[in-house]
């Protein structure tokens, strides 16, 4: 028998964890997938940002140097005027002739240097000569003492200044130098440079960059909208100071307002603009990596903006790939696990089947050996029964034989009488015949001889039937009922003469499965008993009535109108040696033997007590198909 090895928990309790697991697993997997995706996104973003910072730093360095070289190109130019004697002359003695000369000189110098303007101020800040002396918006005579570059230069410091020209309203980079003569500063030389070339270069290189000055105002930018915006909040005082200095003319100096700013490292910031801003694509904030560095020899800062949109997109793709990878891996793991479970279940089932098979084979073997033992036992019993049967049959045969001999012995007186009478007659007849022959009376002798012949025949029949009765027979013979009745009556002929009966024969002839002699013997016994019972009465009736029953049985009733059998005798009838007959008349074997013979042939013998009186013996015997037509 298979035993289930599962836990003893009731099924209602075991269902719950499984249900929980079935519900939790997908949620867990979903969370893990999202987690992996987000992790992938973060890692990719981090790595991308680092790479972007490195590239940005190189770009920053490259372009900052470009700006520095552009600025330093003109650094020497104002100091050059010190070498020019006409300049010094003008400063010392400002005659129109000197002025004109210097004007022309400055015009030539400006043209050659490619600057916007070169001009000369006296120590009070008034323009003495300028390269644009012929232009309508010439600086000549203008008072620029308020300019910071002048104030620096007149005190011997290099004047560096970005501003919007008060005359032209044009932005430019101003470089000023105090001109020394005789150990004192006698004037200031100023060069105004335009730096749009830098912006154009950035634009061409699709670079987003700007330069902010010492006030935090963007003075150069690849994006024109950023120009003159403050990169850091300006206090009101600063605003006022700057407005008064007219450095940025009348510009509003609005603050540059990114949506968010986050410091990532030294000089590196993440910055994003609102979607509506010109930088945005209209839907999402635009983010940049902002890297700055101070430009050498100036208080200015160069800032590079690197868009991180591509980086984000890439990180998103990497995140999705990570999530997808995890999902595929999880799916493969689950599939593998399921397959493993299926294989395990199959193996368990096969093992269980094998065990069941083995158990079955064991049981079959046990049963077989049991069966063999009981078979052997049965065989021995059969053998014993056969032996007993054999012994019984032999005893029965011997009994039959004894019974027959007893009947013969019982009848010996009658037989002797029956044989002696014809013998005496034969003696007389044979003597007479001899005498008649001697007298030549052949006719009488011939009739005597015929009578002798008849008598010898009769005596022969008597001895033949006795011999047949005494003979041993087998159990599987066959008999003709009519012949058997005739033979029995022949045997009892003598008795019938002494006790005449009214015989009623009412039976169809039949072929029965019993030895002929045995059937005769049964009939002799039954008829003899009837004769005995009726011997002391006047009216003697004997019925022999036969009928076939079904297809294979024959019933013969031997009935008399004798005195019947008293009740206390009835139960002893078939016991051997039970007899009510006096002296040598009865042996008590007749019914016993007859019943045995009938049983041995497959039939039986029983007794009935008709209401009308008398006794009826019923003999049942197997019927054989009648092959020959009835005689
Ligand atoms: P036996 O004839 O030697 O006595 P049986 O076995 O043939 O032995 O009969 C046993 C007894 O059965 C008889 O003694 C008799 O009392 C009784 N019996 C048998 N047949 C009849 C019969 N037809 N009518 C009355 N009694 C009978």
PDB file of C-alpha atoms in Angstrom, residues 89-204:
ATOM      1  CA  UNK A  89      53.699 114.536 -26.470  1.00  0.00           C
ATOM      2  CA  UNK A  90      49.982 114.848 -26.700  1.00  0.00           C
ATOM      3  CA  UNK A  91      49.598 113.926 -23.063  1.00  0.00           C
ATOM      4  CA  UNK A  92      52.082 116.554 -22.074  1.00  0.00           C
ATOM      5  CA  UNK A  93      50.916 119.133 -24.571  1.00  0.00           C
ATOM      6  CA  UNK A  94      47.491 118.612 -26.114  1.00  0.00           C
ATOM      7  CA  UNK A  95      47.646 120.727 -29.217  1.00  0.00           C
ATOM      8  CA  UNK A  96      45.345 119.978 -32.144  1.00  0.00           C
ATOM      9  CA  UNK A  97      48.303 119.019 -34.249  1.00  0.00           C
ATOM     10  CA  UNK A  98      49.471 116.500 -31.724  1.00  0.00           C
ATOM     11  CA  UNK A  99      45.978 115.234 -31.325  1.00  0.00           C
ATOM     12  CA  UNK A 100      45.491 114.696 -35.028  1.00  0.00           C
ATOM     13  CA  UNK A 101      48.678 112.858 -35.293  1.00  0.00           C
ATOM     14  CA  UNK A 102      47.850 110.571 -32.460  1.00  0.00           C
ATOM     15  CA  UNK A 103      44.338 110.085 -33.846  1.00  0.00           C
ATOM     16  CA  UNK A 104      45.788 108.857 -37.086  1.00  0.00           C
ATOM     17  CA  UNK A 105      48.261 106.694 -35.313  1.00  0.00           C
ATOM     18  CA  UNK A 106      45.548 105.111 -33.195  1.00  0.00           C
ATOM     19  CA  UNK A 107      43.342 104.587 -36.224  1.00  0.00           C
ATOM     20  CA  UNK A 108      46.138 102.701 -37.977  1.00  0.00           C
ATOM     21  CA  UNK A 109      46.958 100.690 -34.894  1.00  0.00           C
ATOM     22  CA  UNK A 110      43.324  99.733 -34.368  1.00  0.00           C
ATOM     23  CA  UNK A 111      42.986  98.617 -37.906  1.00  0.00           C
ATOM     24  CA  UNK A 112      46.079  96.462 -37.735  1.00  0.00           C
ATOM     25  CA  UNK A 113      45.306  94.953 -34.365  1.00  0.00           C
ATOM     26  CA  UNK A 114      41.712  94.138 -35.360  1.00  0.00           C
ATOM     27  CA  UNK A 115      40.348  95.664 -32.155  1.00  0.00           C
ATOM     28  CA  UNK A 116      37.137  97.660 -31.877  1.00  0.00           C
ATOM     29  CA  UNK A 117      38.717 100.915 -30.781  1.00  0.00           C
ATOM     30  CA  UNK A 118      41.926 102.281 -29.301  1.00  0.00           C
ATOM     31  CA  UNK A 119      41.843 105.604 -27.450  1.00  0.00           C
ATOM     32  CA  UNK A 120      43.772 107.795 -25.087  1.00  0.00           C
ATOM     33  CA  UNK A 121      42.552 109.456 -21.889  1.00  0.00           C
ATOM     34  CA  UNK A 122      44.204 112.143 -19.876  1.00  0.00           C
ATOM     35  CA  UNK A 123      44.503 111.687 -16.139  1.00  0.00           C
ATOM     36  CA  UNK A 124      41.104 113.333 -15.643  1.00  0.00           C
ATOM     37  CA  UNK A 125      39.454 110.677 -17.779  1.00  0.00           C
ATOM     38  CA  UNK A 126      38.756 112.782 -20.839  1.00  0.00           C
ATOM     39  CA  UNK A 127      39.301 111.263 -24.261  1.00  0.00           C
ATOM     40  CA  UNK A 128      42.229 113.008 -25.912  1.00  0.00           C
ATOM     41  CA  UNK A 129      42.519 110.910 -29.043  1.00  0.00           C
ATOM     42  CA  UNK A 130      40.735 107.926 -30.473  1.00  0.00           C
ATOM     43  CA  UNK A 131      40.935 105.546 -33.414  1.00  0.00           C
ATOM     44  CA  UNK A 132      37.334 106.395 -34.325  1.00  0.00           C
ATOM     45  CA  UNK A 133      37.952 110.168 -34.337  1.00  0.00           C
ATOM     46  CA  UNK A 134      36.308 110.397 -37.737  1.00  0.00           C
ATOM     47  CA  UNK A 135      33.149 108.470 -36.847  1.00  0.00           C
ATOM     48  CA  UNK A 136      29.982 110.336 -35.919  1.00  0.00           C
ATOM     49  CA  UNK A 137      29.849 108.566 -32.568  1.00  0.00           C
ATOM     50  CA  UNK A 138      33.475 109.217 -31.830  1.00  0.00           C
ATOM     51  CA  UNK A 139      34.595 109.190 -28.219  1.00  0.00           C
ATOM     52  CA  UNK A 140      36.607 112.389 -28.589  1.00  0.00           C
ATOM     53  CA  UNK A 141      36.178 114.735 -25.675  1.00  0.00           C
ATOM     54  CA  UNK A 142      34.060 112.270 -23.701  1.00  0.00           C
ATOM     55  CA  UNK A 143      34.558 112.011 -19.982  1.00  0.00           C
ATOM     56  CA  UNK A 144      35.093 108.382 -19.070  1.00  0.00           C
ATOM     57  CA  UNK A 145      36.476 108.968 -15.593  1.00  0.00           C
ATOM     58  CA  UNK A 146      33.590 106.994 -14.113  1.00  0.00           C
ATOM     59  CA  UNK A 147      34.763 103.859 -15.843  1.00  0.00           C
ATOM     60  CA  UNK A 148      36.315 101.368 -13.477  1.00  0.00           C
ATOM     61  CA  UNK A 149      39.038 100.470 -15.964  1.00  0.00           C
ATOM     62  CA  UNK A 150      40.127 104.112 -15.995  1.00  0.00           C
ATOM     63  CA  UNK A 151      40.093 104.322 -12.244  1.00  0.00           C
ATOM     64  CA  UNK A 152      42.262 101.175 -12.014  1.00  0.00           C
ATOM     65  CA  UNK A 153      44.675 102.186 -14.737  1.00  0.00           C
ATOM     66  CA  UNK A 154      45.165 105.761 -13.494  1.00  0.00           C
ATOM     67  CA  UNK A 155      46.314 104.265 -10.221  1.00  0.00           C
ATOM     68  CA  UNK A 156      48.812 102.018 -11.996  1.00  0.00           C
ATOM     69  CA  UNK A 157      46.722  98.811 -11.939  1.00  0.00           C
ATOM     70  CA  UNK A 158      45.822  96.981 -15.143  1.00  0.00           C
ATOM     71  CA  UNK A 159      42.276  97.964 -16.056  1.00  0.00           C
ATOM     72  CA  UNK A 160      40.135  95.067 -17.188  1.00  0.00           C
ATOM     73  CA  UNK A 161      36.540  95.686 -17.816  1.00  0.00           C
ATOM     74  CA  UNK A 162      33.659  94.315 -19.745  1.00  0.00           C
ATOM     75  CA  UNK A 163      30.959  96.755 -20.373  1.00  0.00           C
ATOM     76  CA  UNK A 164      28.601  98.352 -22.762  1.00  0.00           C
ATOM     77  CA  UNK A 165      29.883 101.404 -24.438  1.00  0.00           C
ATOM     78  CA  UNK A 166      28.167 104.574 -23.163  1.00  0.00           C
ATOM     79  CA  UNK A 167      28.437 106.179 -26.573  1.00  0.00           C
ATOM     80  CA  UNK A 168      27.729 103.287 -28.912  1.00  0.00           C
ATOM     81  CA  UNK A 169      25.744 101.081 -26.533  1.00  0.00           C
ATOM     82  CA  UNK A 170      27.884  98.289 -27.843  1.00  0.00           C
ATOM     83  CA  UNK A 171      29.345  95.675 -25.513  1.00  0.00           C
ATOM     84  CA  UNK A 172      33.060  95.109 -25.451  1.00  0.00           C
ATOM     85  CA  UNK A 173      36.075  94.192 -23.495  1.00  0.00           C
ATOM     86  CA  UNK A 174      38.094  97.137 -22.293  1.00  0.00           C
ATOM     87  CA  UNK A 175      41.774  96.872 -21.472  1.00  0.00           C
ATOM     88  CA  UNK A 176      43.366  99.977 -19.919  1.00  0.00           C
ATOM     89  CA  UNK A 177      46.951 100.820 -19.072  1.00  0.00           C
ATOM     90  CA  UNK A 178      48.382 103.792 -17.180  1.00  0.00           C
ATOM     91  CA  UNK A 179      51.017 105.495 -19.337  1.00  0.00           C
ATOM     92  CA  UNK A 180      54.043 106.423 -17.307  1.00  0.00           C
ATOM     93  CA  UNK A 181      56.334 109.305 -18.141  1.00  0.00           C
ATOM     94  CA  UNK A 182      58.973 110.583 -15.869  1.00  0.00           C
ATOM     95  CA  UNK A 183      57.953 108.243 -13.096  1.00  0.00           C
ATOM     96  CA  UNK A 184      54.328 109.319 -13.032  1.00  0.00           C
ATOM     97  CA  UNK A 185      51.187 108.377 -14.854  1.00  0.00           C
ATOM     98  CA  UNK A 186      50.386 110.981 -17.427  1.00  0.00           C
ATOM     99  CA  UNK A 187      47.465 109.286 -19.187  1.00  0.00           C
ATOM    100  CA  UNK A 188      45.591 106.100 -19.806  1.00  0.00           C
ATOM    101  CA  UNK A 189      45.567 104.009 -22.997  1.00  0.00           C
ATOM    102  CA  UNK A 190      42.428 101.944 -23.612  1.00  0.00           C
ATOM    103  CA  UNK A 191      41.688  99.171 -26.133  1.00  0.00           C
ATOM    104  CA  UNK A 192      38.133  98.020 -26.703  1.00  0.00           C
ATOM    105  CA  UNK A 193      37.870  94.518 -28.072  1.00  0.00           C
ATOM    106  CA  UNK A 194      34.812  92.774 -29.380  1.00  0.00           C
ATOM    107  CA  UNK A 195      34.597  89.132 -28.549  1.00  0.00           C
ATOM    108  CA  UNK A 196      31.667  87.962 -30.685  1.00  0.00           C
ATOM    109  CA  UNK A 197      34.120  85.801 -32.578  1.00  0.00           C
ATOM    110  CA  UNK A 198      34.310  83.540 -29.535  1.00  0.00           C
ATOM    111  CA  UNK A 199      30.559  83.245 -29.372  1.00  0.00           C
ATOM    112  CA  UNK A 200      30.376  82.449 -33.066  1.00  0.00           C
ATOM    113  CA  UNK A 201      33.019  79.817 -32.625  1.00  0.00           C
ATOM    114  CA  UNK A 202      31.059  78.198 -29.798  1.00  0.00           C
ATOM    115  CA  UNK A 203      27.907  78.259 -31.793  1.00  0.00           C
ATOM    116  CA  UNK A 204      29.636  76.608 -34.711  1.00  0.00           C
TER     117      UNK A 204
END
